[in-house]
């Protein structure tokens, strides 16, 4: 894949899908800024892996739901590299509970971590990317943002919001040379899904036409495509990476 830009910030990239995205983009020659909130050691390990493979990486710890911290992080990147070409808003959390038992705080904390943080990242990156009239952003949403799910009203609302918000940013930024797209993973084998019981995993796999969970690497490659020059006429799109679930 071909990339005209030089560097990328991947939020929540000390583990899971984010770390695969970081390693994949470094493999295509980008300098990757690895963000973590609590996993400093894991973030360092991702950096080491990238550097051992001949790639470029830096670690930047901050909480994406802290607006000032996100703004300061982008400033640090600009001060260091003189630009930010790409952003992947990947950091996300779940706090599952049936709606009748869900406290408003549990709802809002997931909205803040998954949607508000993504808004801040999209807005702040637009401010710097428009100066060069070049940039691409990928927001990691979820199949749950398309379908809804019992026990996940907060998560579904946040991820559905990400899809709609991405389209709005895409429209506003199109003439500034910045593309905004979403990826909606189905069920991907990471720490977020290892907590599910084997029974639940079996029943999920039965509903997937490809009869297996996805790999983080498969989400990473779709993300790389949407950042790359190979998708230069694609913006406001939602790319499903789900083994054929929810084909409508
Ligand atoms: P994960 O829990 O393994 O990793 C999430 C990462 O985000 C962690 O490194 C975590 O520390 C970080 N993070 C969370 N809140 C943060 C914050 N406030 N500031 C900075 N970092 C923060 O999860 P994952 O499975 O790798 O998921 C990555 C993304 O993909 C999430 O947005 C998730 O909603 C989405 N997703 C995952 C699946 C799946 O099946 N695993 C499916 C659809 C969508």
Tab-separated table of C-alpha atoms in Angstrom, residues 14-17 42 94 188-196 201:
chain	number	residue	atom	x	y	z
A	14	UNK	CA	-0.673	-0.775	23.490
A	15	UNK	CA	-2.688	-3.952	22.873
A	16	UNK	CA	-5.475	-5.587	20.856
A	17	UNK	CA	-6.639	-4.172	17.545
A	42	UNK	CA	2.889	-2.916	26.681
A	94	UNK	CA	-17.378	-1.450	27.219
A	188	UNK	CA	-12.549	-9.932	16.853
A	189	UNK	CA	-10.368	-12.089	19.097
A	190	UNK	CA	-8.838	-9.613	21.595
A	191	UNK	CA	-8.898	-9.085	25.368
A	192	UNK	CA	-12.242	-7.287	24.908
A	193	UNK	CA	-13.805	-10.555	23.676
A	194	UNK	CA	-11.763	-13.162	25.628
A	195	UNK	CA	-13.961	-12.341	28.649
A	196	UNK	CA	-16.939	-13.918	26.827
A	201	UNK	CA	-18.387	-17.441	21.599
